[in-house]
Coordinates of C-alpha atoms and ligand atoms in Angstrom, one line a residue:
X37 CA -20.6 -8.4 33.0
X38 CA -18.1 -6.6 34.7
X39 CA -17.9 -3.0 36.6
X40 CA -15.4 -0.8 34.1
X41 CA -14.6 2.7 34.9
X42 CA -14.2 4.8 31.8
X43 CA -12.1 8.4 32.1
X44 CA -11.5 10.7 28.8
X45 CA -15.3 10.6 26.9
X46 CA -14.1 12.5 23.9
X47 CA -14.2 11.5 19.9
X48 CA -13.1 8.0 20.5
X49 CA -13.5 7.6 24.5
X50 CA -17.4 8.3 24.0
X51 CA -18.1 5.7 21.3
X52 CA -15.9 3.2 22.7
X53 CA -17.4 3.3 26.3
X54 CA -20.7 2.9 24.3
X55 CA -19.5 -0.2 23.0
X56 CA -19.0 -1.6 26.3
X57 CA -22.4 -0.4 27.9
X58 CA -24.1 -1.8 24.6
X59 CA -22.1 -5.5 25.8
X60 CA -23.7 -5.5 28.7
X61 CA -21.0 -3.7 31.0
X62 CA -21.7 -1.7 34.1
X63 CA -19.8 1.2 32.9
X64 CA -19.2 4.3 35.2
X65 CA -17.3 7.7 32.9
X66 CA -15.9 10.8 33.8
X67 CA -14.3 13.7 31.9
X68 CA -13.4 17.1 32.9
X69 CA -15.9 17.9 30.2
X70 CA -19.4 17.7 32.0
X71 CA -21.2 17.5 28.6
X72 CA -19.3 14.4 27.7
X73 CA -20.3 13.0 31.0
X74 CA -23.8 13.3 30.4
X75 CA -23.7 11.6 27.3
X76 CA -22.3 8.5 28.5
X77 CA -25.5 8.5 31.0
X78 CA -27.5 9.2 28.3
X79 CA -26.6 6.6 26.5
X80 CA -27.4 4.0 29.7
X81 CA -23.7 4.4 31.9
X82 CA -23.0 6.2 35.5
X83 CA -21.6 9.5 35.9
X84 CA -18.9 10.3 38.0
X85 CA -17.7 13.1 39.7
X86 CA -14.0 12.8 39.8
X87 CA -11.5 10.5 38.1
X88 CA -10.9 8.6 41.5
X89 CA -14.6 7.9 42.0
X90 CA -14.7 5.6 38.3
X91 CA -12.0 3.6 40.5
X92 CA -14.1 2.9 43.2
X93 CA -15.7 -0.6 43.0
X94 CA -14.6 -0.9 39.2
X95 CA -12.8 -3.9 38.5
X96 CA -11.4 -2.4 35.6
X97 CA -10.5 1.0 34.5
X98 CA -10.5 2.1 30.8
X99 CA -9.0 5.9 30.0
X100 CA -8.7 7.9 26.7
X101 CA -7.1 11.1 27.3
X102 CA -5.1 13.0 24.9
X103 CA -1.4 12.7 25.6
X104 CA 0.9 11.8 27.7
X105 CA 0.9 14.3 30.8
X106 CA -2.7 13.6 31.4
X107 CA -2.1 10.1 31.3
X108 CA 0.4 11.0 34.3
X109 CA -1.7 13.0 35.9
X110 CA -4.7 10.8 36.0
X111 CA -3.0 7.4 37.1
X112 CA -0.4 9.1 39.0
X113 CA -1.8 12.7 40.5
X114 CA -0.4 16.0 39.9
X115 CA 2.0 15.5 43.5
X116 CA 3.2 11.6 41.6
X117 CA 1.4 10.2 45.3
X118 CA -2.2 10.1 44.2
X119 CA -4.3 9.1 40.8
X120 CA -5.4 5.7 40.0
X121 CA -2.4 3.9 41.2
X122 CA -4.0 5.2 44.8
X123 CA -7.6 5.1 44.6
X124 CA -8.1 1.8 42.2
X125 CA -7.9 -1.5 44.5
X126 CA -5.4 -3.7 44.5
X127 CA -5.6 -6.6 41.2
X128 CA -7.9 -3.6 39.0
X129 CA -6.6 -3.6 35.6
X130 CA -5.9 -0.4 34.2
X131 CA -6.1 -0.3 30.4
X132 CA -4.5 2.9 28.8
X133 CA -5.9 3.5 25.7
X134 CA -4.6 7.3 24.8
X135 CA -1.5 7.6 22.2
X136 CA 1.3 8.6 24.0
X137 CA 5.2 8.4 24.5
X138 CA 6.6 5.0 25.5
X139 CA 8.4 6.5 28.1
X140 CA 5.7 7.5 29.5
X141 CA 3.9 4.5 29.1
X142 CA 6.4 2.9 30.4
X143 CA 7.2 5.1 33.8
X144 CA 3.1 4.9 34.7
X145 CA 3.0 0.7 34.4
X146 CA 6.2 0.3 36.6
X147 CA 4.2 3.1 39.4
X148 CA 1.1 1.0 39.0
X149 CA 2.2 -1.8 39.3
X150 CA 4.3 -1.5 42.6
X151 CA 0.8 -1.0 44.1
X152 CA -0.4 -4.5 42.9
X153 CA -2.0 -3.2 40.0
X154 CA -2.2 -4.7 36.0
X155 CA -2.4 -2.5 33.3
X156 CA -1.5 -2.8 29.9
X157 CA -1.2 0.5 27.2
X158 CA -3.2 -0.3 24.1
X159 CA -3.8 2.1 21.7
X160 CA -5.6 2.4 18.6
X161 CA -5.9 2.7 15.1
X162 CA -8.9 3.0 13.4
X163 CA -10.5 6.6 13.7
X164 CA -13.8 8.1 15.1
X165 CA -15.6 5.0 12.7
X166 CA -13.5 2.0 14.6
X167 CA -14.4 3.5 17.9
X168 CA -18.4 3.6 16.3
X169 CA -18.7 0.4 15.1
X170 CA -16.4 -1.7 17.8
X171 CA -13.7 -2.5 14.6
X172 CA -10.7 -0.4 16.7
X173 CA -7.5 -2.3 15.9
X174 CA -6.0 -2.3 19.8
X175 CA -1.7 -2.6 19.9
X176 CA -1.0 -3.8 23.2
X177 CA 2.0 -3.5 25.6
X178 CA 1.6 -5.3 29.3
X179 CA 2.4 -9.0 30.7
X180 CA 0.8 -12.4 29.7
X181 CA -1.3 -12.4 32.0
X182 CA -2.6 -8.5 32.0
X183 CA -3.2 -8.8 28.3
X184 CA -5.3 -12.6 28.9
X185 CA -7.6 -10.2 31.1
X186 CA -7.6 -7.3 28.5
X187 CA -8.6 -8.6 25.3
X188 CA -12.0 -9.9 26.3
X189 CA -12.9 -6.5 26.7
X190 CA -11.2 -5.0 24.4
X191 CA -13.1 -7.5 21.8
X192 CA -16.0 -5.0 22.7
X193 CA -14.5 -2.1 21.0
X194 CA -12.4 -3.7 18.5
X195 CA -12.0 -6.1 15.6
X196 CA -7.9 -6.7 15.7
X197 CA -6.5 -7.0 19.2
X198 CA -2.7 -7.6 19.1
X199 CA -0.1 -8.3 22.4
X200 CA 3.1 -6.2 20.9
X201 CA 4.9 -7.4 23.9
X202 CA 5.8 -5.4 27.4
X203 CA 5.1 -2.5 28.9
X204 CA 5.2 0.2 26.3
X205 CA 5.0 -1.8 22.9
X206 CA 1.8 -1.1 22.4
X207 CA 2.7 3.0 22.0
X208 CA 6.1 1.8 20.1
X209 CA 3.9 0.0 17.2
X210 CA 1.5 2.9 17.5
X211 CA 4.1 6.0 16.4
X212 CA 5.8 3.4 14.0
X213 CA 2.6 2.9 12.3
X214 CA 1.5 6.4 12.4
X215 CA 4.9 7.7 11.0
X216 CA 3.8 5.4 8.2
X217 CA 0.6 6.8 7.9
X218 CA 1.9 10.8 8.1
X219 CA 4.2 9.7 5.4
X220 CA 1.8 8.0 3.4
X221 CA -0.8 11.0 3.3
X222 CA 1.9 13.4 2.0
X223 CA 2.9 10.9 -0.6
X224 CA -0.7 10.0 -1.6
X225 CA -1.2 13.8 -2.0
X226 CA 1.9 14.6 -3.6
X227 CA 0.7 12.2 -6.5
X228 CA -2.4 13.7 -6.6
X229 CA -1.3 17.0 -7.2
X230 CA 1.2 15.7 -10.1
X231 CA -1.5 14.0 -11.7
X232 CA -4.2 17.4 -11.4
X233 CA -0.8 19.4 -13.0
X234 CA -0.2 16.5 -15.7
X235 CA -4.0 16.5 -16.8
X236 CA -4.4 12.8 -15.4
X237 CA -8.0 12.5 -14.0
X238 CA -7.8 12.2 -10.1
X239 CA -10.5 9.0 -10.7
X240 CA -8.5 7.5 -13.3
X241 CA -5.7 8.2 -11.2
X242 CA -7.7 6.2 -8.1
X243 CA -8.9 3.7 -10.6
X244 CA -5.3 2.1 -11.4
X245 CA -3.2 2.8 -8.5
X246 CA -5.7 1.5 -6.0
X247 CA -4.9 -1.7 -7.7
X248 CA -1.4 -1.2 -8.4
X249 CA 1.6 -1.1 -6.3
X250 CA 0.9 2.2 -5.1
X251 CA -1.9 1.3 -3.1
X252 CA -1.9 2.3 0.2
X253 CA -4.5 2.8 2.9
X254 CA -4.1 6.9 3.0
X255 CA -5.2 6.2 -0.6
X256 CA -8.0 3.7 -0.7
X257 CA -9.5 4.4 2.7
X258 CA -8.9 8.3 3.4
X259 CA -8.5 9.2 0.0
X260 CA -7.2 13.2 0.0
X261 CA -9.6 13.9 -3.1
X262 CA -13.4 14.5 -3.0
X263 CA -15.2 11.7 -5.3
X264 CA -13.4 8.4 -4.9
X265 CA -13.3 7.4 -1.3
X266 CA -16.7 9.2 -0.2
X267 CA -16.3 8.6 3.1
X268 CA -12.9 10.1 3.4
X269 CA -12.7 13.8 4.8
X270 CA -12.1 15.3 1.2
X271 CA -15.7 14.8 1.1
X272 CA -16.9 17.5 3.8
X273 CA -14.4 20.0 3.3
X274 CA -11.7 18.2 5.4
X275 CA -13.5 18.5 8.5
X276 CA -11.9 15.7 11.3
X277 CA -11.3 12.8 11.8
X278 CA -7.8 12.7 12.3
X279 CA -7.1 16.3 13.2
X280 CA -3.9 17.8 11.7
X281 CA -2.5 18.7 15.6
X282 CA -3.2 15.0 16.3
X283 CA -0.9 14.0 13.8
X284 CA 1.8 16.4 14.5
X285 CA 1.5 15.3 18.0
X286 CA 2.3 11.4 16.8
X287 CA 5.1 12.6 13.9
X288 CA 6.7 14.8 17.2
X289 CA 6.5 11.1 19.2
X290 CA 7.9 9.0 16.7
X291 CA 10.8 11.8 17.0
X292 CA 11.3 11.8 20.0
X293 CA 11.9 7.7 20.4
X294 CA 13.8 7.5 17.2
X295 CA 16.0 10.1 18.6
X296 CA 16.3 8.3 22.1
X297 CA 16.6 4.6 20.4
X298 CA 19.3 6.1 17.8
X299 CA 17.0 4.9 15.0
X300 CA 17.3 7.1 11.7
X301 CA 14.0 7.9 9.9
X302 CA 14.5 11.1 7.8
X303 CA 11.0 10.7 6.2
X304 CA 9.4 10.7 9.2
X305 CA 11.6 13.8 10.3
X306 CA 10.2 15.4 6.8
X307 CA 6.8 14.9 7.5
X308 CA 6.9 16.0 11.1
X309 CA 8.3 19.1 9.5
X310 CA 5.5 19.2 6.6
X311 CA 2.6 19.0 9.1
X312 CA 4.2 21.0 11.8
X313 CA 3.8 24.0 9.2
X314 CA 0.1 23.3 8.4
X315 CA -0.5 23.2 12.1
X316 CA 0.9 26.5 12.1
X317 CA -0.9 27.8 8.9
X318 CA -4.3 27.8 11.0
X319 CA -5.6 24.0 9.9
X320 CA -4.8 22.4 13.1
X321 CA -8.1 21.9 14.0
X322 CA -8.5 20.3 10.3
X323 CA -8.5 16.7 9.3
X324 CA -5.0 15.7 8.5
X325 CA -5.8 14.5 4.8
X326 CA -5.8 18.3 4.2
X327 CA -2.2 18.9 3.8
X328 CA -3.3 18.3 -0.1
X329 CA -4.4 21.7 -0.1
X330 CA -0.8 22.6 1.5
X331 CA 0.9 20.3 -1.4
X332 CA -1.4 22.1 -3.8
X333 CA 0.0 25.4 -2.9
Ligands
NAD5 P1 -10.5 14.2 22.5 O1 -9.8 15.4 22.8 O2 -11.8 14.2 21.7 O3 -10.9 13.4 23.9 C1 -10.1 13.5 25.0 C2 -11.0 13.7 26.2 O4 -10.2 13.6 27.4 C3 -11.7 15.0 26.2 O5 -13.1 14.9 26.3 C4 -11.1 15.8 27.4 O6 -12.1 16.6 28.1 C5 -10.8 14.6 28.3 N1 -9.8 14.9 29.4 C6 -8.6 15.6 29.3 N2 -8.0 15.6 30.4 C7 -8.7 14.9 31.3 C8 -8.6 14.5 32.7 N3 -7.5 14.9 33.4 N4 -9.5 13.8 33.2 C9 -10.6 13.3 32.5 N5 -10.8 13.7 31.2 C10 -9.9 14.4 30.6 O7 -9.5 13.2 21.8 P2 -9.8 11.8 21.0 O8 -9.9 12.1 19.6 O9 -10.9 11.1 21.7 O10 -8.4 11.1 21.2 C11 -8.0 10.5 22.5 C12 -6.7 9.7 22.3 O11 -6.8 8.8 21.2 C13 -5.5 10.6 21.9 O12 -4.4 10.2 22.5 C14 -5.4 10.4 20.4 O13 -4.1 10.6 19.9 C15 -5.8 9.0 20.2 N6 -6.4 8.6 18.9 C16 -7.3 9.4 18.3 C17 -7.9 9.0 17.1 C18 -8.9 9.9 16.4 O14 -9.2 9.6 15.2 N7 -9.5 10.9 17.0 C19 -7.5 7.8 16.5 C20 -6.5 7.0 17.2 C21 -6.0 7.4 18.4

């Protein structure tokens, strides 16, 4: 049993700090949301009045914040001094969990670890429904030894834990495989809406390319349609999930470190222009499997 600090209880943070408390874990939360607070101590963990309180006395700290200046912020302080890297003592590891830019990821390791800190970034894939039932699969970026102290606990909140390599990797297989994914939707969709204008049964359609070469996960796990997949969003009026901004914000990364690392990826450029538009149509705040309705017209 070990004393984890857990900062970020939102969608996935919640669930996943669950996980740990249900393994046995001392776990101690804090978000700047006091509701979310009070559910991790409803559900058996400590609550926490600051960010730099979880540190205290926690041999490991666990955060799941939404992007990349928060991440900053909370290891680092807003005055780059203060944060984690200053509160947490020295040989805590740090396990970054949130999707953000390598850079990033990067700059926040190097300050953590010149105070004799581990940490490793290790996002997820998986959804709201990995983080519920512990099968998260967790990318990780962070030395040998950082990840050997990682997995065990990241075995409590996930079912595929895999070391990418340094510092970083972790977020670099993250945007590469959610360019895929942004990609995939729209093309899932875009079939979809040939076979509705063709008179092809969106079943039938489901029924044969599901086990043909056109099978893909945005099809046969998060299928854009109501009726085959019926857990898949399409279901409840495409209420998230995977919100739409939450994709943009992983297209807009994948951008970004293609553009830095002089990697071309016009279909990743496409769909960061596709879902950047309905973002701005008011569906933001939608699950991303709606852009069929966009498609549709
Ligand atoms: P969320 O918005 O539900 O949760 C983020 C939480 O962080 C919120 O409760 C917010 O109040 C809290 N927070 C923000 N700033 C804070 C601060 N300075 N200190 C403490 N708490 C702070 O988001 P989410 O859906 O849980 O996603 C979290 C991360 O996981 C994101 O980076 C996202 O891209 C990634 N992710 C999400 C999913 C998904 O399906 N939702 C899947 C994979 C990865």
């Amino acid at each position: 049993m070990a004393r984890i600090g857990f900062i970020g209880l939102g969608n996935m943070g919640l669930p996943m700090a669950q996980n740990l408390i249900k393994a046995g874990h001392d776990v101690t939360g804090f978000d700047v949301s006091r509701p979310n607070v009070e559910k991790l101590a409803a559900a058996g963990g400590k609550a926490a009045e600051n960010a730099n309180a979880v540190a205290s006395g926690a041999e490991i700290v666990v955060t799941m914040l939404p992007a990349g200046q928060h991440v900053r912020e909370v290891y680092l302080g807003a005055d780059g001094k203060s944060g984690l890297a200053a509160s947490a003592a020295k040989g805590t590891l740090l396990i970054d969990s949130s999707t953000i830019d390598v850079e990033t990821a990067r700059a926040v390791a190097v300050a953590v670890e010149k105070k004799g800190l581990l940490m490793v970034d290790a996002p997820v894939s998986g959804g709201v429904g990995g983080a519920q039932g512990a099968t998260l699969t967790f990318m990780v970026g962070g030395s040998d030894a950082a990840f050997e102290r990682a997995k065990p606990v990241l075995e409590k909140m996930g079912k595929t834990i895999v070391h990418a390599g340094g510092a970083g990797n972790g977020q670099a297989a993250k945007i590469c495989n959610n360019m895929i994914l942004g990609i995939s939707m729209i093309a899932v969709s875009e079939a979809f809406v040939l076979a509705e204008k063709l008179g092809l049964d969106a079943q039938k359609l489901f029924d044969i390319s599901s086990k043909s070469s056109g099978q893909c996960w945005s099809m046969t796990s998060y299928c854009p349609v109501p009726g085959p997949v019926p857990t898949s969003p399409a279901n409840r009026d495409y209420q998230a999930g995977f919100t739409a901004a939450m994709m943009l914000k992983d297209l807009r990364l994948a951008q970004d470190a293609a553009k830095s690392a002089g990697a071309k990826t016009p279909l990743g450029a496409d769909a960061e222009r596709i879902y950047s538009r309905y973002a701005e149509s008011g569906e933001a705040g939608r699950d991303f499997s709606g852009i069929i309705r966009m498609v549709r017209g």
